Amino acid sequence: QAQLMESGGGSVQPGESLRLSCAGAGDYSVTCMGWFRQAPGKEREGVAALYTGGSSTYYADSVKGRFTISRDKAKNTMYLQMNNLKPEDAALYYCAVDNFNPGCQWAPLSGDQYAFWGQGTQVTVSS
């Protein structure tokens, strides 16, 4: 069972960058690893995901071109580089993984595809 720990959140101004880390993401093959966020009063949203069975990455339309998901297998860590942050990006960000789920590539931004979740790291974007 994966134990995930997010870090890297903080308070920034619009246009600035943050890099989130997810330790304990493991070296799982043929599954998805993802980042999600939830703002107060809003539903959880899939932000970015990668499929470990290939090289595919997936992004929500709202973050395409600004966010990049990556992983370092040797460090068992997944990252989310967030550039040009906007106030609407403010949320609690979670990382999530599953240990074997080849079907996840058909809905990689759906939380239903993930069994293990971190506790979250807060991102605040305001001027």
N, CA and C of each residue as an Amber inpcrd file, in Angstrom:
protein
   381
   0.8390000  -1.1890000   0.0000000   0.0000000   0.0000000   0.0000000
   0.8760000   1.2420000   0.0000000   0.6300000   2.1410000  -0.9360000
   1.4460000   3.3490000  -1.0500000   1.0920000   4.3440000   0.0440000
   2.1000000   4.9830000   0.5790000   1.9090000   6.0960000   1.5090000
   2.4870000   7.3290000   0.8510000   1.6260000   8.2550000   0.5410000
   2.0040000   9.4270000  -0.2390000   2.1020000  10.6650000   0.6350000
   3.0750000  11.5020000   0.3340000   3.2450000  12.7470000   1.0890000
   3.5420000  13.8710000   0.1110000   2.6230000  14.8260000   0.0240000
   2.8300000  15.9900000  -0.8350000   3.6190000  17.0700000  -0.1050000
   4.3410000  17.8580000  -0.8720000   5.0330000  19.0250000  -0.3370000
   5.2040000  20.0380000  -1.4650000   5.6070000  21.2360000  -1.0960000
   5.8900000  22.2610000  -2.0840000   4.8240000  23.3140000  -2.2470000
   3.7210000  23.1410000  -1.5490000   2.6880000  24.1650000  -1.6410000
   3.1240000  25.4560000  -0.9740000   2.3610000  26.5020000  -1.1860000
   2.6840000  27.7770000  -0.5630000   1.8030000  28.8760000  -1.0900000
   2.1830000  30.0820000  -0.7480000   1.4350000  31.2610000  -1.1600000
   2.2690000  32.0590000  -2.1450000   1.7420000  32.2810000  -3.3300000
   2.4550000  33.0100000  -4.3720000   1.5350000  34.0620000  -4.9860000
   2.1500000  34.9340000  -5.7690000   1.3890000  35.9370000  -6.5010000
   1.0710000  35.4120000  -7.9020000   0.0530000  35.9500000  -8.5290000
  -0.2590000  35.5280000  -9.9080000   0.9510000  35.6730000 -10.8150000
   1.1390000  34.6880000 -11.6690000   2.2730000  34.6870000 -12.5830000
   3.4970000  33.9560000 -12.0730000   3.5160000  33.6640000 -10.7890000
   4.6620000  32.9610000 -10.2160000   4.5190000  31.4500000 -10.3750000
   5.5430000  30.7280000  -9.9180000   5.5900000  29.2780000 -10.1120000
   5.7600000  28.5480000  -8.7850000   5.3410000  27.2960000  -8.7730000
   5.5770000  26.3770000  -7.6700000   5.8290000  24.9970000  -8.2510000
   6.5880000  24.1970000  -7.5160000   6.7380000  22.7910000  -7.8860000
   6.3030000  21.9240000  -6.7090000   5.2890000  21.1360000  -6.9420000
   4.8010000  20.2150000  -5.9330000   5.5060000  18.8740000  -6.0720000
   5.7550000  18.2400000  -4.9500000   6.3640000  16.9140000  -4.9400000
   5.4390000  15.9300000  -4.2400000   5.5050000  14.6890000  -4.6740000
   4.7250000  13.6210000  -4.0760000   5.6750000  12.4700000  -3.7770000
   6.1210000  12.3790000  -2.5380000   7.0390000  11.3110000  -2.1440000
   6.2580000  10.0250000  -1.8830000   6.9050000   8.9110000  -2.2090000
   6.2490000   7.6260000  -2.0010000   5.3960000   7.1800000  -3.1600000
   5.5500000   7.8690000  -4.3050000   4.7190000   7.5480000  -5.4620000
   5.0590000   6.1920000  -6.0550000   6.2200000   5.6350000  -5.7130000
   6.5380000   4.2750000  -6.1100000   6.9850000   4.1310000  -7.5400000
   7.2530000   2.9090000  -7.9000000   7.7300000   2.5770000  -9.2350000
   6.7480000   1.6080000  -9.8820000   5.4750000   1.9600000  -9.8050000
   4.4500000   1.0860000 -10.3440000   4.4350000   1.1100000 -11.8590000
   4.2240000  -0.0260000 -12.4390000   4.1180000  -0.1120000 -13.8910000
   2.6600000  -0.3500000 -14.2620000   2.3110000   0.0800000 -15.4740000
   0.9880000  -0.1390000 -16.0450000  -0.0980000   0.4080000 -15.1200000
   0.0470000   1.6660000 -14.7750000  -0.9670000   2.3240000 -13.9710000
  -0.8540000   3.8230000 -14.1940000  -1.6650000   4.5750000 -13.4850000
  -1.6350000   6.0340000 -13.5880000  -1.1920000   6.6540000 -12.2700000
  -0.5760000   7.7880000 -12.3900000  -0.2510000   8.6330000 -11.2510000
  -0.8100000  10.0100000 -11.5720000  -1.4230000  10.6400000 -10.5840000
  -2.0960000  11.8800000 -10.9080000  -2.0550000  12.9230000  -9.8200000
  -2.3890000  14.1230000 -10.2150000  -2.5590000  15.2550000  -9.3120000
  -3.9900000  15.7520000  -9.4210000  -4.5660000  16.0270000  -8.2780000
  -5.9270000  16.5370000  -8.1980000  -5.9400000  17.7660000  -7.3120000
  -6.9840000  18.5420000  -7.4040000  -7.1210000  19.6960000  -6.5260000
  -8.5740000  19.8980000  -6.1580000  -8.7530000  20.5430000  -5.0170000
 -10.1020000  20.8770000  -4.5740000 -10.0780000  22.2150000  -3.8810000
 -10.8580000  23.1250000  -4.4070000 -11.0080000  24.4490000  -3.8150000
 -12.2560000  24.4460000  -2.9300000 -12.3190000  25.3300000  -1.9510000
 -13.4970000  25.3800000  -1.0640000 -14.7950000  25.5490000  -1.8480000
 -15.7500000  24.7100000  -1.5570000 -17.0440000  24.8010000  -2.2130000
 -17.1040000  24.2230000  -3.6070000 -15.9980000  23.6330000  -4.0500000
 -15.9730000  23.0680000  -5.4010000 -15.6660000  21.5760000  -5.3400000
 -15.9970000  20.8800000  -6.3960000 -15.7060000  19.4640000  -6.4810000
 -14.2160000  19.2440000  -6.7730000 -13.7500000  18.0640000  -6.4070000
 -12.3830000  17.6960000  -6.7190000 -12.1940000  17.6240000  -8.2360000
 -11.0570000  18.1170000  -8.6930000 -10.7830000  18.2050000 -10.1300000
  -9.4700000  17.5100000 -10.4470000  -9.4770000  16.6830000 -11.4720000
  -8.2380000  16.0940000 -11.9500000  -7.4490000  17.1370000 -12.7140000
  -6.1890000  17.3180000 -12.3440000  -5.3680000  18.3620000 -12.9300000
  -4.4110000  17.8010000 -13.9660000  -3.6990000  16.7370000 -13.5950000
  -2.6920000  16.1660000 -14.4900000  -2.4800000  14.7170000 -14.1080000
  -2.0990000  13.9040000 -15.0900000  -1.8350000  12.4910000 -14.8340000
  -0.8320000  11.9830000 -15.8410000  -0.1750000  10.9060000 -15.4560000
   0.6960000  10.2270000 -16.4040000   0.4280000   8.7330000 -16.3310000
   0.6320000   8.0700000 -17.4610000   0.4130000   6.6400000 -17.5390000
   1.7730000   5.9660000 -17.5480000   2.0320000   5.1330000 -16.5490000
   3.3600000   4.5400000 -16.4170000   3.6220000   3.4280000 -17.4180000
   2.5700000   2.9510000 -18.0810000   2.7500000   1.9120000 -19.0900000
   3.2730000   2.4410000 -20.4000000   3.3490000   3.7480000 -20.5200000
   3.8800000   4.3780000 -21.7330000   4.4370000   5.7270000 -21.3760000
   4.3220000   6.6830000 -22.2580000   4.8530000   8.0220000 -21.9880000
   3.7660000   9.0790000 -22.0390000   2.5290000   8.6310000 -21.9300000
   1.4210000   9.5780000 -22.0730000   1.2250000  10.4140000 -20.8240000
   0.9180000  11.6790000 -21.0520000   0.5270000  12.5840000 -19.9830000
  -0.7990000  13.2250000 -20.3590000  -1.5230000  13.6370000 -19.3330000
  -2.8630000  14.1620000 -19.5300000  -3.0310000  15.3940000 -18.6480000
  -3.7410000  16.3820000 -19.1660000  -3.9310000  17.6290000 -18.4300000
  -5.3570000  18.1260000 -18.5760000  -5.8360000  18.7410000 -17.5160000
  -7.0970000  19.4580000 -17.6120000  -6.9040000  20.6600000 -18.5330000
  -7.9310000  21.0200000 -19.2540000  -7.8270000  22.1520000 -20.1850000
  -7.3860000  23.4260000 -19.4800000  -7.7810000  23.5770000 -18.2420000
  -7.5010000  24.8080000 -17.5060000  -6.0230000  24.9790000 -17.1800000
  -5.2300000  23.8980000 -17.2730000  -3.8150000  23.9990000 -16.9020000
  -2.8730000  23.6660000 -18.0480000  -3.4030000  23.2730000 -19.1870000
  -2.5520000  22.9220000 -20.3340000  -1.6400000  24.0760000 -20.7060000
  -0.3720000  23.7510000 -20.9080000   0.5980000  24.7630000 -21.2800000
   1.2290000  25.4670000 -20.0890000   0.6640000  25.2450000 -18.8990000
   1.2010000  25.9020000 -17.7000000   1.7490000  24.8930000 -16.6840000
   1.1340000  23.7270000 -16.6100000   1.5260000  22.7010000 -15.6350000
   2.2030000  21.5480000 -16.3650000   3.1740000  20.9200000 -15.6780000
   3.8580000  19.7530000 -16.2260000   3.9990000  18.6960000 -15.1460000
   3.5550000  17.4930000 -15.4570000   3.6770000  16.3750000 -14.5290000
   4.8960000  15.5440000 -14.9280000   5.6120000  15.0410000 -13.9300000
   6.7790000  14.2040000 -14.2050000   7.0080000  13.2820000 -13.0220000
   7.9100000  12.3310000 -13.2040000   8.2370000  11.4470000 -12.1020000
   9.7130000  11.0910000 -12.1620000  10.2570000  10.7970000 -10.9740000
  11.6200000  10.3210000 -10.8460000  11.5200000   8.9460000 -10.1880000
  11.6440000   7.8950000 -11.0000000  11.4530000   6.5520000 -10.4710000
  12.4840000   6.2180000  -9.4070000  13.7060000   6.6820000  -9.5990000
  14.7690000   6.3690000  -8.6390000  14.4750000   6.9500000  -7.2660000
  13.7870000   8.0860000  -7.2520000  13.4610000   8.7470000  -5.9900000
  12.0450000   8.4260000  -5.5230000  11.3270000   7.6020000  -6.2840000
   9.9260000   7.2920000  -5.9350000   9.1090000   8.5610000  -5.7290000
   9.3350000   9.5370000  -6.5760000   8.6980000  10.8350000  -6.3920000
   8.0700000  11.3180000  -7.6970000   6.9160000  11.9150000  -7.5680000
   6.2180000  12.5270000  -8.6870000   6.1700000  14.0270000  -8.4600000
   6.1560000  14.7820000  -9.5390000   6.2010000  16.2350000  -9.4320000
   5.0900000  16.8700000 -10.2510000   4.7450000  18.0900000  -9.8620000
   3.8570000  18.9220000 -10.6580000   4.4570000  20.3220000 -10.6980000
   5.0280000  20.6660000 -11.8340000   5.5600000  22.0110000 -12.0370000
   4.4190000  22.9070000 -12.4870000   4.1940000  23.9580000 -11.7410000
   3.0910000  24.8660000 -12.0290000   3.6440000  26.2450000 -12.3250000
   3.4750000  26.6900000 -13.5360000   3.9580000  27.9980000 -13.9700000
   2.7930000  28.9330000 -14.2490000   3.0800000  30.2200000 -14.2240000
   2.0720000  31.2330000 -14.5230000   0.7840000  30.9680000 -13.7320000
   0.9410000  30.8420000 -12.4350000  -0.2130000  30.5210000 -11.5930000
  -1.2340000  31.6370000 -11.6020000  -2.4780000  31.2460000 -11.5310000
  -3.5980000  32.1740000 -11.5370000  -4.3830000  32.0290000 -10.2470000
  -5.1360000  33.0400000  -9.8640000  -5.9340000  32.9290000  -8.6280000
  -6.8550000  31.7060000  -8.6370000  -7.3590000  31.3300000  -9.7890000
  -8.2600000  30.1790000  -9.8650000  -7.5370000  28.8480000  -9.6820000
  -6.2040000  28.8570000  -9.6220000  -5.4440000  27.6390000  -9.3340000
  -5.3520000  27.3630000  -7.8320000  -5.7610000  28.3070000  -7.0240000
  -5.6840000  28.1300000  -5.5700000  -6.5800000  26.9810000  -5.1280000
  -5.9990000  26.0490000  -4.3810000  -6.7410000  24.8620000  -3.9500000
  -5.8320000  24.0110000  -3.0750000  -6.4250000  22.9760000  -2.5170000
  -5.6510000  21.9200000  -1.8610000  -5.3180000  20.8920000  -2.9310000
  -4.0400000  20.6330000  -3.1130000  -3.5910000  19.7230000  -4.1700000
  -3.2230000  18.3660000  -3.5730000  -3.7250000  17.3140000  -4.2130000
  -3.4780000  15.9460000  -3.7830000  -2.7660000  15.1700000  -4.8790000
  -1.8930000  14.2490000  -4.4780000  -1.3930000  13.2910000  -5.4390000
  -2.0600000  11.9390000  -5.1790000  -2.1080000  11.1350000  -6.2120000
  -2.7880000   9.8470000  -6.1100000  -2.1510000   8.8430000  -7.0540000
  -2.1610000   7.5830000  -6.6530000  -1.6280000   6.5100000  -7.4960000
  -2.4940000   5.2680000  -7.3220000  -2.3030000   4.3310000  -8.2130000
  -2.8550000   2.9990000  -8.0470000  -1.7300000   2.0180000  -8.3480000
  -1.8420000   0.7780000  -7.9140000  -0.6930000  -0.1050000  -8.0640000
  -0.7250000  -0.9270000  -9.3580000  -1.8310000  -1.1840000  -9.9240000
  -1.9210000  -1.8530000 -11.2140000  -3.2860000  -1.5640000 -11.7880000
  -3.3170000  -0.7870000 -12.8320000  -4.5970000  -0.3860000 -13.4100000
  -4.4280000   0.0410000 -14.8620000  -4.2560000  -0.9160000 -15.7620000
  -4.0380000  -0.5500000 -17.1660000  -5.2070000   0.1890000 -17.7730000
  -6.3920000   0.0370000 -17.2190000  -7.5530000   0.7280000 -17.7660000
  -7.6130000   2.1950000 -17.4230000  -6.7340000   2.6470000 -16.5380000
  -6.8030000   4.0400000 -16.0820000  -6.5370000   5.0170000 -17.2120000
  -5.8320000   4.5970000 -18.2440000  -5.4750000   5.4980000 -19.3460000
  -6.7180000   5.9860000 -20.0980000  -7.8450000   5.3540000 -19.8950000
  -9.0620000   5.7950000 -20.5730000  -9.7860000   6.8820000 -19.8000000
  -9.4400000   7.0570000 -18.5260000 -10.0220000   8.1250000 -17.7100000
  -9.0130000   8.5700000 -16.6590000  -7.8570000   9.0270000 -17.0960000
  -6.7570000   9.2840000 -16.1530000  -6.9960000  10.4270000 -15.1890000
  -7.9290000  11.3100000 -15.4900000  -8.2030000  12.4350000 -14.6000000
  -9.4210000  12.1880000 -13.7260000  -9.8710000  10.9580000 -13.6940000
 -10.9850000  10.5910000 -12.8220000 -10.4440000  10.0180000 -11.5280000
 -10.8980000  10.5540000 -10.4260000 -10.4480000  10.0730000  -9.1290000
 -10.7820000   8.6180000  -8.8760000 -11.7570000   8.0970000  -9.5900000
 -12.1510000   6.6930000  -9.4140000 -11.0470000   5.7320000  -9.8180000
 -10.0640000   6.2080000 -10.5720000  -8.9850000   5.3410000 -11.0470000
  -7.8670000   5.1670000 -10.0280000  -7.9860000   5.8120000  -8.8760000
  -6.8700000   5.8450000  -7.9350000  -7.2730000   5.2740000  -6.5860000
  -6.3770000   4.4510000  -6.0500000  -6.6650000   3.8090000  -4.7690000
  -5.9830000   4.4970000  -3.5970000  -4.8490000   5.1420000  -3.8540000
  -4.0530000   5.7050000  -2.7590000  -3.9070000   7.2000000  -2.9360000
  -4.1100000   7.9270000  -1.8350000  -4.1300000   9.3820000  -1.8690000
  -3.2530000   9.9510000  -0.7650000  -2.6420000  11.1010000  -1.0550000
  -1.9420000  11.8340000  -0.0290000  -2.8800000  12.7240000   0.7510000
  -2.3190000  13.4710000   1.7020000  -3.1170000  14.3350000   2.5630000
  -3.3380000  15.7290000   1.9770000  -2.5340000  16.0810000   0.9920000
  -2.7280000  17.3580000   0.3230000  -1.7400000  18.4240000   0.7540000
  -1.5050000  19.3600000  -0.1500000  -0.6740000  20.5260000   0.1340000
  -1.3860000  21.7470000  -0.4270000  -1.4120000  22.8150000   0.3620000
  -2.2150000  23.9860000   0.0110000  -1.4540000  24.9180000  -0.9230000
  -2.1420000  25.3750000  -1.9380000  -1.6030000  26.3780000  -2.8680000
  -2.5150000  27.5910000  -2.8240000  -1.9420000  28.7440000  -2.5310000
  -2.6690000  30.0070000  -2.4920000  -2.0690000  30.9520000  -3.5260000
  -2.9200000  31.5440000  -4.3310000  -2.4600000  32.4770000  -5.3670000
  -3.2500000  33.7640000  -5.2220000  -2.5860000  34.8040000  -4.7920000
  -3.2740000  36.0740000  -4.6220000  -2.2670000  37.2090000  -4.6750000
  -2.7670000  38.3640000  -5.0280000  -1.9100000  39.5380000  -5.0890000
  -2.0640000  40.3840000  -3.8420000
